[in-house]
PDB file of C-alpha atoms in Angstrom:
ATOM      1  CA  MET A   5      -0.263   0.027   0.480  1.00 64.00           C
ATOM      2  CA  LYS A   6       1.206   3.336  -1.034  1.00 75.00           C
ATOM      3  CA  LEU A   7       1.105   6.718   1.074  1.00 70.00           C
ATOM      4  CA  GLN A   8      -1.025   8.474  -2.070  1.00 72.00           C
ATOM      5  CA  GLU A   9      -3.701   5.918  -1.332  1.00 74.00           C
ATOM      6  CA  LEU A  10      -4.002   6.769   1.759  1.00 70.00           C
ATOM      7  CA  THR A  11      -4.805  10.394   1.315  1.00 68.00           C
ATOM      8  CA  LYS A  12      -7.714  11.911   0.184  1.00 67.00           C
ATOM      9  CA  PRO A  13      -8.268  15.009  -2.540  1.00 70.00           C
ATOM     10  CA  TRP A  14      -7.145  18.720  -1.075  1.00 63.00           C
ATOM     11  CA  THR A  15     -10.914  20.487  -0.305  1.00 65.00           C
ATOM     12  CA  ALA A  16     -10.536  24.045   1.254  1.00 68.00           C
ATOM     13  CA  PHE A  17     -12.421  22.514   3.840  1.00 75.00           C
ATOM     14  CA  ASN A  18     -15.770  20.471   5.131  1.00 88.00           C
ATOM     15  CA  TYR A  19     -18.428  22.073   5.395  1.00 91.00           C
ATOM     16  CA  ALA A  20     -19.269  24.371   8.907  1.00 93.00           C
ATOM     17  CA  PHE A  21     -15.482  23.704   8.837  1.00 94.00           C
ATOM     18  CA  LEU A  22     -15.029  20.635  11.455  1.00 95.00           C
ATOM     19  CA  ASP A  23     -14.749  17.716  10.100  1.00 92.00           C
ATOM     20  CA  GLU A  24     -17.734  15.116  10.015  1.00 93.00           C
ATOM     21  CA  SER A  25     -16.626  12.548  12.198  1.00 94.00           C
ATOM     22  CA  ALA A  26     -16.058  15.446  14.221  1.00 95.00           C
ATOM     23  CA  LYS A  27     -19.564  17.133  14.003  1.00 96.00           C
ATOM     24  CA  ARG A  28     -21.137  13.457  14.789  1.00 96.00           C
ATOM     25  CA  GLU A  29     -19.025  13.593  17.953  1.00 96.00           C
ATOM     26  CA  LEU A  30     -20.068  16.566  19.226  1.00 97.00           C
ATOM     27  CA  ARG A  31     -24.005  16.121  17.777  1.00 97.00           C
ATOM     28  CA  ARG A  32     -23.562  12.574  20.272  1.00 97.00           C
ATOM     29  CA  ARG A  33     -22.280  14.177  23.366  1.00 98.00           C
ATOM     30  CA  ILE A  34     -24.313  16.799  22.916  1.00 98.00           C
ATOM     31  CA  LEU A  35     -27.695  14.282  22.996  1.00 98.00           C
ATOM     32  CA  LYS A  36     -25.645  12.976  26.381  1.00 98.00           C
ATOM     33  CA  ALA A  37     -25.694  16.379  27.987  1.00 98.00           C
ATOM     34  CA  ILE A  38     -29.299  16.732  27.180  1.00 98.00           C
ATOM     35  CA  ALA A  39     -30.647  13.396  28.426  1.00 98.00           C
ATOM     36  CA  VAL A  40     -28.735  14.140  32.020  1.00 98.00           C
ATOM     37  CA  PRO A  41     -29.015  17.600  32.524  1.00 98.00           C
ATOM     38  CA  GLY A  42     -26.166  19.456  34.191  1.00 97.00           C
ATOM     39  CA  TYR A  43     -23.751  16.318  33.922  1.00 97.00           C
ATOM     40  CA  GLN A  44     -19.895  16.873  31.888  1.00 97.00           C
ATOM     41  CA  VAL A  45     -19.864  14.741  28.777  1.00 97.00           C
ATOM     42  CA  PRO A  46     -16.053  15.351  28.265  1.00 97.00           C
ATOM     43  CA  TYR A  47     -15.767  15.571  24.190  1.00 97.00           C
ATOM     44  CA  ALA A  48     -12.425  15.621  21.786  1.00 94.00           C
ATOM     45  CA  SER A  49     -12.569  19.396  21.594  1.00 94.00           C
ATOM     46  CA  ARG A  50     -10.738  20.016  18.145  1.00 93.00           C
ATOM     47  CA  GLU A  51      -8.425  22.691  16.245  1.00 92.00           C
ATOM     48  CA  VAL A  52     -10.813  25.951  14.918  1.00 93.00           C
ATOM     49  CA  PRO A  53      -8.922  28.824  13.710  1.00 90.00           C
ATOM     50  CA  ILE A  54      -8.965  30.928  17.362  1.00 92.00           C
ATOM     51  CA  ALA A  55      -7.372  30.327  20.716  1.00 89.00           C
ATOM     52  CA  ARG A  56      -7.900  28.411  23.603  1.00 88.00           C
ATOM     53  CA  GLY A  57      -9.450  30.092  26.066  1.00 86.00           C
ATOM     54  CA  TRP A  58     -11.387  32.961  23.511  1.00 90.00           C
ATOM     55  CA  GLY A  59     -14.996  30.276  22.858  1.00 93.00           C
ATOM     56  CA  THR A  60     -13.418  27.338  20.817  1.00 96.00           C
ATOM     57  CA  GLY A  61     -16.318  25.256  22.827  1.00 96.00           C
ATOM     58  CA  GLY A  62     -19.035  27.666  21.572  1.00 97.00           C
ATOM     59  CA  LEU A  63     -17.441  27.581  18.054  1.00 97.00           C
ATOM     60  CA  GLN A  64     -17.364  23.642  17.249  1.00 97.00           C
ATOM     61  CA  VAL A  65     -21.130  22.998  18.849  1.00 98.00           C
ATOM     62  CA  THR A  66     -22.605  26.475  17.256  1.00 98.00           C
ATOM     63  CA  LEU A  67     -20.406  24.872  14.122  1.00 97.00           C
ATOM     64  CA  THR A  68     -21.963  21.373  15.155  1.00 97.00           C
ATOM     65  CA  LEU A  69     -25.477  22.661  14.822  1.00 97.00           C
ATOM     66  CA  LEU A  70     -25.387  25.183  12.097  1.00 96.00           C
ATOM     67  CA  LYS A  71     -27.011  24.509   8.488  1.00 94.00           C
ATOM     68  CA  PRO A  72     -27.841  27.008   5.265  1.00 92.00           C
ATOM     69  CA  THR A  73     -31.207  28.233   7.311  1.00 95.00           C
ATOM     70  CA  SER A  74     -29.115  29.387  10.352  1.00 97.00           C
ATOM     71  CA  VAL A  75     -29.240  32.831  11.718  1.00 98.00           C
ATOM     72  CA  VAL A  76     -26.377  33.092  13.890  1.00 98.00           C
ATOM     73  CA  LYS A  77     -26.095  35.612  16.172  1.00 98.00           C
ATOM     74  CA  VAL A  78     -22.716  35.912  18.015  1.00 97.00           C
ATOM     75  CA  ILE A  79     -22.721  38.751  21.747  1.00 97.00           C
ATOM     76  CA  ASP A  80     -19.073  39.187  24.340  1.00 96.00           C
ATOM     77  CA  GLN A  81     -20.542  39.618  27.396  1.00 93.00           C
ATOM     78  CA  GLY A  82     -23.653  41.275  25.973  1.00 94.00           C
ATOM     79  CA  ALA A  83     -21.981  43.347  22.795  1.00 95.00           C
ATOM     80  CA  ASP A  84     -22.633  42.354  18.928  1.00 95.00           C
ATOM     81  CA  ASP A  85     -19.444  44.371  18.083  1.00 92.00           C
ATOM     82  CA  SER A  86     -17.060  43.336  19.709  1.00 93.00           C
ATOM     83  CA  VAL A  87     -13.552  42.014  18.214  1.00 93.00           C
ATOM     84  CA  ASN A  88     -14.268  38.500  19.354  1.00 93.00           C
ATOM     85  CA  ALA A  89     -17.927  38.457  19.065  1.00 95.00           C
ATOM     86  CA  SER A  90     -17.456  39.980  15.397  1.00 95.00           C
ATOM     87  CA  SER A  91     -14.614  37.451  14.498  1.00 95.00           C
ATOM     88  CA  ILE A  92     -16.250  34.085  15.339  1.00 96.00           C
ATOM     89  CA  ARG A  93     -19.954  35.559  13.420  1.00 96.00           C
ATOM     90  CA  LYS A  94     -18.368  36.489  10.428  1.00 95.00           C
ATOM     91  CA  PHE A  95     -16.709  33.099  10.313  1.00 95.00           C
ATOM     92  CA  VAL A  96     -19.956  31.374  11.445  1.00 96.00           C
ATOM     93  CA  GLY A  97     -20.915  32.814   8.023  1.00 94.00           C
ATOM     94  CA  ARG A  98     -18.468  32.367   6.134  1.00 93.00           C
ATOM     95  CA  VAL A  99     -18.265  28.037   6.449  1.00 93.00           C
ATOM     96  CA  GLY A 100     -21.607  27.715   7.024  1.00 93.00           C
ATOM     97  CA  GLY A 101     -23.244  30.528   4.568  1.00 92.00           C
ATOM     98  CA  ALA A 102     -25.107  31.426   6.856  1.00 94.00           C
ATOM     99  CA  VAL A 103     -27.592  34.365   7.819  1.00 96.00           C
ATOM    100  CA  GLU A 104     -25.731  37.061  10.493  1.00 97.00           C
ATOM    101  CA  THR A 105     -27.846  39.065  12.367  1.00 97.00           C
ATOM    102  CA  GLU A 106     -27.831  41.351  15.864  1.00 96.00           C
ATOM    103  CA  ASP A 107     -31.247  41.308  16.465  1.00 97.00           C
ATOM    104  CA  THR A 108     -32.296  38.535  18.996  1.00 97.00           C
ATOM    105  CA  MET A 109     -35.668  37.254  17.933  1.00 96.00           C
ATOM    106  CA  GLU A 110     -34.147  36.936  14.048  1.00 97.00           C
ATOM    107  CA  ALA A 111     -31.333  34.888  15.955  1.00 98.00           C
ATOM    108  CA  THR A 112     -31.387  29.835  15.380  1.00 98.00           C
ATOM    109  CA  ILE A 113     -27.795  29.938  17.640  1.00 98.00           C
ATOM    110  CA  ILE A 114     -27.173  32.601  19.912  1.00 98.00           C
ATOM    111  CA  GLN A 115     -23.459  32.369  21.188  1.00 98.00           C
ATOM    112  CA  SER A 116     -22.579  33.717  23.950  1.00 97.00           C
ATOM    113  CA  ARG A 117     -20.123  34.489  26.101  1.00 94.00           C
ATOM    114  CA  HIS A 118     -20.680  36.149  30.270  1.00 94.00           C
ATOM    115  CA  ARG A 119     -24.197  37.127  29.393  1.00 96.00           C
ATOM    116  CA  ILE A 120     -27.705  36.091  28.235  1.00 97.00           C
ATOM    117  CA  PRO A 121     -29.826  38.355  26.370  1.00 97.00           C
ATOM    118  CA  GLU A 122     -32.787  40.324  28.230  1.00 97.00           C
ATOM    119  CA  GLU A 123     -35.287  39.221  25.637  1.00 97.00           C
ATOM    120  CA  LYS A 124     -36.785  35.627  25.976  1.00 97.00           C
ATOM    121  CA  LEU A 125     -35.999  33.044  23.818  1.00 98.00           C
ATOM    122  CA  ARG A 126     -38.237  30.809  22.391  1.00 97.00           C
ATOM    123  CA  GLU A 127     -38.322  26.555  21.453  1.00 97.00           C
ATOM    124  CA  ASP A 128     -37.270  27.273  18.207  1.00 97.00           C
ATOM    125  CA  GLN A 129     -33.358  29.046  19.007  1.00 98.00           C
ATOM    126  CA  VAL A 130     -30.265  27.646  20.917  1.00 98.00           C
ATOM    127  CA  LEU A 131     -28.678  28.726  23.266  1.00 98.00           C
ATOM    128  CA  VAL A 132     -24.530  28.573  23.555  1.00 98.00           C
ATOM    129  CA  LEU A 133     -22.370  29.401  26.316  1.00 98.00           C
ATOM    130  CA  GLN A 134     -18.914  29.697  26.032  1.00 97.00           C
ATOM    131  CA  VAL A 135     -17.838  28.518  29.427  1.00 96.00           C
ATOM    132  CA  PRO A 136     -13.692  28.766  30.717  1.00 93.00           C
ATOM    133  CA  ASN A 137     -14.332  26.547  33.720  1.00 94.00           C
ATOM    134  CA  PRO A 138     -16.701  24.113  33.420  1.00 96.00           C
ATOM    135  CA  GLU A 139     -15.712  22.488  37.525  1.00 96.00           C
ATOM    136  CA  PRO A 140     -17.339  24.301  39.822  1.00 95.00           C
ATOM    137  CA  LEU A 141     -16.397  22.141  42.574  1.00 96.00           C
ATOM    138  CA  ARG A 142     -12.378  23.065  41.131  1.00 93.00           C
ATOM    139  CA  PRO A 143     -12.498  25.687  44.185  1.00 90.00           C
ATOM    140  CA  VAL A 144     -12.715  23.085  47.115  1.00 92.00           C
ATOM    141  CA  GLN A 145     -11.475  20.000  45.473  1.00 93.00           C
ATOM    142  CA  PRO A 146      -8.428  20.465  42.426  1.00 90.00           C
ATOM    143  CA  ASP A 147      -7.844  16.439  42.191  1.00 94.00           C
ATOM    144  CA  MET A 148     -10.911  16.006  39.519  1.00 91.00           C
ATOM    145  CA  SER A 149     -10.736  12.340  39.839  1.00 93.00           C
ATOM    146  CA  VAL A 150     -12.298  12.748  43.205  1.00 96.00           C
ATOM    147  CA  ALA A 151     -14.441  15.174  42.281  1.00 95.00           C
ATOM    148  CA  ARG A 152     -15.527  13.151  39.440  1.00 94.00           C
ATOM    149  CA  GLU A 153     -17.119  11.047  42.635  1.00 96.00           C
ATOM    150  CA  MET A 154     -17.874  13.641  44.784  1.00 96.00           C
ATOM    151  CA  HIS A 155     -20.341  14.434  41.871  1.00 96.00           C
ATOM    152  CA  GLY A 156     -21.363  10.848  41.787  1.00 96.00           C
ATOM    153  CA  ASP A 157     -22.355  10.718  45.297  1.00 96.00           C
ATOM    154  CA  ALA A 158     -23.766  14.171  45.040  1.00 96.00           C
ATOM    155  CA  ASP A 159     -21.173  15.470  47.788  1.00 96.00           C
ATOM    156  CA  TYR A 160     -21.875  19.103  47.509  1.00 97.00           C
ATOM    157  CA  GLY A 161     -20.999  19.811  51.477  1.00 95.00           C
ATOM    158  CA  GLN A 162     -18.175  21.671  50.672  1.00 94.00           C
ATOM    159  CA  LEU A 163     -19.585  24.541  48.201  1.00 94.00           C
ATOM    160  CA  TRP A 164     -22.394  24.861  50.583  1.00 95.00           C
ATOM    161  CA  LEU A 165     -19.469  25.465  53.344  1.00 95.00           C
ATOM    162  CA  ILE A 166     -17.961  28.236  50.791  1.00 93.00           C
ATOM    163  CA  LEU A 167     -21.182  30.221  50.358  1.00 94.00           C
ATOM    164  CA  TYR A 168     -21.438  30.129  54.339  1.00 95.00           C
ATOM    165  CA  GLU A 169     -18.068  31.374  54.426  1.00 94.00           C
ATOM    166  CA  GLN A 170     -18.859  34.421  52.185  1.00 93.00           C
ATOM    167  CA  LEU A 171     -22.581  35.196  54.732  1.00 94.00           C
ATOM    168  CA  VAL A 172     -20.683  34.930  57.535  1.00 94.00           C
ATOM    169  CA  LYS A 173     -17.417  36.862  56.610  1.00 93.00           C
ATOM    170  CA  SER A 174     -18.661  40.058  54.855  1.00 91.00           C
ATOM    171  CA  GLY A 175     -23.749  39.360  55.619  1.00 91.00           C
ATOM    172  CA  ARG A 176     -23.905  38.108  52.049  1.00 90.00           C
ATOM    173  CA  ILE A 177     -22.776  36.034  49.617  1.00 91.00           C
ATOM    174  CA  MET A 178     -20.042  37.503  47.761  1.00 89.00           C
ATOM    175  CA  GLN A 179     -20.835  35.170  44.701  1.00 89.00           C
ATOM    176  CA  GLY A 180     -21.208  37.603  42.246  1.00 87.00           C
ATOM    177  CA  SER A 181     -20.620  35.230  38.635  1.00 91.00           C
ATOM    178  CA  SER A 182     -20.855  31.633  37.663  1.00 92.00           C
ATOM    179  CA  TYR A 183     -22.924  31.213  41.105  1.00 96.00           C
ATOM    180  CA  PRO A 184     -23.846  27.177  41.475  1.00 96.00           C
ATOM    181  CA  SER A 185     -26.712  26.690  40.302  1.00 97.00           C
ATOM    182  CA  MET A 186     -27.951  22.727  40.346  1.00 98.00           C
ATOM    183  CA  VAL A 187     -30.065  21.574  37.421  1.00 98.00           C
ATOM    184  CA  ASN A 188     -33.000  19.202  37.429  1.00 97.00           C
ATOM    185  CA  GLY A 189     -32.557  18.466  41.416  1.00 97.00           C
ATOM    186  CA  ARG A 190     -29.464  16.312  40.862  1.00 96.00           C
ATOM    187  CA  HIS A 191     -26.260  17.949  39.196  1.00 97.00           C
ATOM    188  CA  VAL A 192     -24.655  20.817  40.162  1.00 97.00           C
ATOM    189  CA  MET A 193     -23.257  22.969  37.389  1.00 97.00           C
ATOM    190  CA  THR A 194     -21.399  26.757  36.837  1.00 93.00           C
ATOM    191  CA  PRO A 195     -23.858  28.322  34.611  1.00 92.00           C
ATOM    192  CA  SER A 196     -20.680  30.457  32.511  1.00 90.00           C
ATOM    193  CA  PRO A 197     -19.805  33.784  33.932  1.00 92.00           C
ATOM    194  CA  ILE A 198     -22.955  35.053  33.302  1.00 96.00           C
ATOM    195  CA  PRO A 199     -23.328  37.199  35.913  1.00 96.00           C
ATOM    196  CA  ARG A 200     -25.911  36.242  39.453  1.00 95.00           C
ATOM    197  CA  TRP A 201     -28.766  38.349  37.099  1.00 96.00           C
ATOM    198  CA  ASP A 202     -29.039  36.085  34.098  1.00 97.00           C
ATOM    199  CA  VAL A 203     -29.210  32.493  36.646  1.00 97.00           C
ATOM    200  CA  PRO A 204     -32.501  33.329  37.082  1.00 97.00           C
ATOM    201  CA  LYS A 205     -33.446  32.928  32.799  1.00 97.00           C
ATOM    202  CA  LEU A 206     -32.041  29.509  32.476  1.00 98.00           C
ATOM    203  CA  ASP A 207     -34.722  28.328  35.401  1.00 98.00           C
ATOM    204  CA  GLN A 208     -37.965  26.595  33.829  1.00 97.00           C
ATOM    205  CA  ALA A 209     -36.741  28.374  29.833  1.00 98.00           C
ATOM    206  CA  ALA A 210     -38.883  27.018  26.671  1.00 98.00           C
ATOM    207  CA  HIS A 211     -34.946  27.234  24.830  1.00 98.00           C
ATOM    208  CA  LEU A 212     -32.232  24.599  24.743  1.00 98.00           C
ATOM    209  CA  THR A 213     -29.251  26.048  26.586  1.00 98.00           C
ATOM    210  CA  ILE A 214     -25.066  23.824  25.447  1.00 98.00           C
ATOM    211  CA  LEU A 215     -22.707  25.112  27.111  1.00 98.00           C
ATOM    212  CA  SER A 216     -19.067  24.381  25.938  1.00 97.00           C
ATOM    213  CA  ALA A 217     -15.608  24.291  27.822  1.00 96.00           C
ATOM    214  CA  GLY A 218     -13.137  24.043  25.052  1.00 96.00           C
ATOM    215  CA  ARG A 219     -10.370  23.992  26.729  1.00 94.00           C
ATOM    216  CA  GLU A 220     -11.529  21.913  29.072  1.00 95.00           C
ATOM    217  CA  LYS A 221     -13.374  19.126  26.623  1.00 96.00           C
ATOM    218  CA  ARG A 222     -16.353  19.512  28.250  1.00 97.00           C
ATOM    219  CA  ILE A 223     -19.945  19.910  27.410  1.00 97.00           C
ATOM    220  CA  PHE A 224     -23.242  20.029  29.658  1.00 98.00           C
ATOM    221  CA  ALA A 225     -27.088  20.871  28.867  1.00 98.00           C
ATOM    222  CA  VAL A 226     -30.041  22.760  30.372  1.00 98.00           C
ATOM    223  CA  PRO A 227     -32.905  21.475  28.264  1.00 98.00           C
ATOM    224  CA  PRO A 228     -36.091  23.774  27.739  1.00 98.00           C
ATOM    225  CA  TYR A 229     -38.314  23.780  30.687  1.00 98.00           C
ATOM    226  CA  THR A 230     -35.601  21.620  33.638  1.00 98.00           C
ATOM    227  CA  SER A 231     -35.451  23.449  36.652  1.00 98.00           C
ATOM    228  CA  VAL A 232     -32.657  25.586  37.855  1.00 98.00           C
ATOM    229  CA  GLU A 233     -31.795  26.701  41.093  1.00 97.00           C
ATOM    230  CA  PRO A 234     -29.304  29.256  42.660  1.00 97.00           C
ATOM    231  CA  LEU A 235     -27.770  27.422  45.332  1.00 96.00           C
ATOM    232  CA  VAL A 236     -29.240  29.228  48.453  1.00 94.00           C
ATOM    233  CA  PHE A 237     -30.287  28.986  52.048  1.00 94.00           C
ATOM    234  CA  ASP A 238     -34.008  28.426  52.978  1.00 92.00           C
ATOM    235  CA  ASP A 239     -33.352  31.674  55.491  1.00 92.00           C
ATOM    236  CA  VAL A 240     -31.005  33.888  52.910  1.00 92.00           C
ATOM    237  CA  PRO A 241     -33.124  34.253  49.380  1.00 92.00           C
ATOM    238  CA  TYR A 242     -30.884  34.698  46.171  1.00 94.00           C
ATOM    239  CA  ARG A 243     -29.789  38.169  45.208  1.00 93.00           C
ATOM    240  CA  VAL A 244     -29.979  39.583  41.328  1.00 94.00           C
ATOM    241  CA  GLU A 245     -27.466  42.433  40.562  1.00 93.00           C
ATOM    242  CA  ASP A 246     -29.997  45.623  42.382  1.00 92.00           C
ATOM    243  CA  HIS A 247     -29.739  47.769  38.603  1.00 92.00           C
ATOM    244  CA  GLN A 248     -33.797  48.161  39.417  1.00 90.00           C
ATOM    245  CA  ASP A 249     -32.755  51.439  40.092  1.00 90.00           C
ATOM    246  CA  LYS A 250     -30.256  52.167  37.479  1.00 93.00           C
ATOM    247  CA  THR A 251     -31.353  54.423  33.676  1.00 95.00           C
ATOM    248  CA  CYS A 252     -29.314  53.563  30.239  1.00 97.00           C
ATOM    249  CA  TYR A 253     -27.500  57.213  29.358  1.00 96.00           C
ATOM    250  CA  ARG A 254     -28.579  55.887  25.836  1.00 95.00           C
ATOM    251  CA  SER A 255     -31.189  55.357  24.909  1.00 95.00           C
ATOM    252  CA  GLN A 256     -33.278  55.134  28.344  1.00 95.00           C
ATOM    253  CA  VAL A 257     -34.140  52.534  29.454  1.00 95.00           C
ATOM    254  CA  THR A 258     -34.975  51.572  33.320  1.00 95.00           C
ATOM    255  CA  GLY A 259     -34.581  48.572  35.603  1.00 94.00           C
ATOM    256  CA  PHE A 260     -31.896  46.495  32.624  1.00 96.00           C
ATOM    257  CA  PHE A 261     -28.559  44.760  33.444  1.00 96.00           C
ATOM    258  CA  MET A 262     -26.137  47.637  32.858  1.00 96.00           C
ATOM    259  CA  ASN A 263     -22.086  48.374  32.494  1.00 95.00           C
ATOM    260  CA  GLU A 264     -20.708  50.729  34.996  1.00 95.00           C
ATOM    261  CA  LEU A 265     -19.024  53.268  32.797  1.00 95.00           C
ATOM    262  CA  PRO A 266     -16.448  55.481  34.949  1.00 95.00           C
ATOM    263  CA  GLN A 267     -16.489  59.326  34.257  1.00 94.00           C
ATOM    264  CA  ASP A 268     -13.775  61.694  35.101  1.00 94.00           C
ATOM    265  CA  ASP A 269     -15.178  63.418  37.539  1.00 93.00           C
ATOM    266  CA  GLY A 270     -15.673  60.318  39.808  1.00 92.00           C
ATOM    267  CA  SER A 271     -19.250  60.096  38.599  1.00 93.00           C
ATOM    268  CA  SER A 272     -20.429  56.713  36.675  1.00 94.00           C
ATOM    269  CA  LYS A 273     -22.733  56.603  33.729  1.00 95.00           C
ATOM    270  CA  PHE A 274     -24.559  53.375  33.162  1.00 96.00           C
ATOM    271  CA  GLU A 275     -25.033  51.667  29.757  1.00 96.00           C
ATOM    272  CA  LEU A 276     -27.222  48.784  28.600  1.00 96.00           C
ATOM    273  CA  SER A 277     -25.045  45.262  28.719  1.00 96.00           C
ATOM    274  CA  ASP A 278     -27.360  43.203  26.372  1.00 97.00           C
ATOM    275  CA  SER A 279     -25.930  46.615  22.929  1.00 96.00           C
ATOM    276  CA  HIS A 280     -28.628  46.188  20.813  1.00 96.00           C
ATOM    277  CA  PHE A 281     -31.028  45.696  22.927  1.00 97.00           C
ATOM    278  CA  GLY A 282     -30.203  49.207  23.483  1.00 96.00           C
ATOM    279  CA  ILE A 283     -30.034  49.614  19.878  1.00 96.00           C
ATOM    280  CA  LYS A 284     -33.834  48.560  19.800  1.00 97.00           C
ATOM    281  CA  SER A 285     -35.167  50.847  22.498  1.00 96.00           C
ATOM    282  CA  ILE A 286     -34.034  54.087  21.134  1.00 96.00           C
ATOM    283  CA  ARG A 287     -35.165  53.126  16.968  1.00 96.00           C
ATOM    284  CA  ASN A 288     -38.540  52.058  18.467  1.00 95.00           C
ATOM    285  CA  ALA A 289     -38.532  55.560  21.082  1.00 94.00           C
ATOM    286  CA  GLU A 290     -37.383  57.614  17.721  1.00 95.00           C
ATOM    287  CA  GLY A 291     -40.814  55.392  16.143  1.00 94.00           C
ATOM    288  CA  GLU A 292     -39.716  52.917  13.896  1.00 94.00           C
ATOM    289  CA  ALA A 293     -40.907  49.771  13.609  1.00 92.00           C
ATOM    290  CA  VAL A 294     -39.080  48.179  15.521  1.00 93.00           C
ATOM    291  CA  GLU A 295     -39.613  44.204  16.874  1.00 93.00           C
ATOM    292  CA  ILE A 296     -38.737  44.094  20.585  1.00 95.00           C
ATOM    293  CA  GLY A 297     -39.841  40.580  21.963  1.00 95.00           C
ATOM    294  CA  GLU A 298     -40.794  40.099  25.835  1.00 96.00           C
ATOM    295  CA  THR A 299     -38.376  40.159  28.069  1.00 96.00           C
ATOM    296  CA  TRP A 300     -37.305  38.427  31.780  1.00 95.00           C
ATOM    297  CA  TYR A 301     -37.065  41.543  33.627  1.00 96.00           C
ATOM    298  CA  LYS A 302     -39.666  44.259  33.924  1.00 92.00           C
ATOM    299  CA  ASN A 303     -38.236  47.100  35.871  1.00 87.00           C
ATOM    300  CA  GLY A 304     -35.276  45.240  37.484  1.00 89.00           C
ATOM    301  CA  ARG A 305     -37.866  42.238  38.841  1.00 90.00           C
ATOM    302  CA  MET A 306     -38.897  39.030  36.979  1.00 88.00           C
ATOM    303  CA  ASP A 307     -42.379  38.699  35.812  1.00 69.00           C
TER     304      ASP A 307
END
């Protein structure tokens, strides 16, 4: 047998960049993750043309789900126009022929880093979250083999201890992002570095959420209409960021998650984190016919 007989004719790249065996493996892993909500499924993370830690896990899931009729939105901490979000969106459009959009209501696949859009997602939409560290037990158990046993035994006592220590030292739980949450009453997951504001959006949501860590080679999921409960004590309710009275200086919208912008005089301005939601709000205020979807929060509080 000659080496030439083992090679295939050169092609630029496969549809959606990943080879078919990689996509088949990822689909099988996604199905297992959906069948066991919150359980971390290992997978062979492939190389993609961005650096590890910049969304390789989310990109692989997006490319696996991609089809020519897909409409793809990519956001980075709420912004559609960041370098990372724009580059990923253009790459997906180029290798898959998908339609690119910045509108949450138009998208069928939404890939996000650190945020969930303010507008409610529908059953026909898939949210793909990039995850840098998928293991909630890592702060208390650096040995991953032991951590797997703890997940198998549902032994999460040390996570409760961390939250209790924060409460005793600071008078409140200080976990600002990646808040440990119980999925379907069984597995505790870290829901990406999304802020506490976004965690309640996952509970009983109509859409499928897939969380993928390319560097750590782990994938897990929250199926539609599945319970996601932040770990809280009975007498200390879960609290989100207090943005009820914050107003976006651009769109004049109040009661949504804001970015604080320090000013030279020591004061601060606030800007909507969900950039395109702010753009639609401005266009709507100017009289344009813009479809603004129903939001999870109203006046800083969940429905």
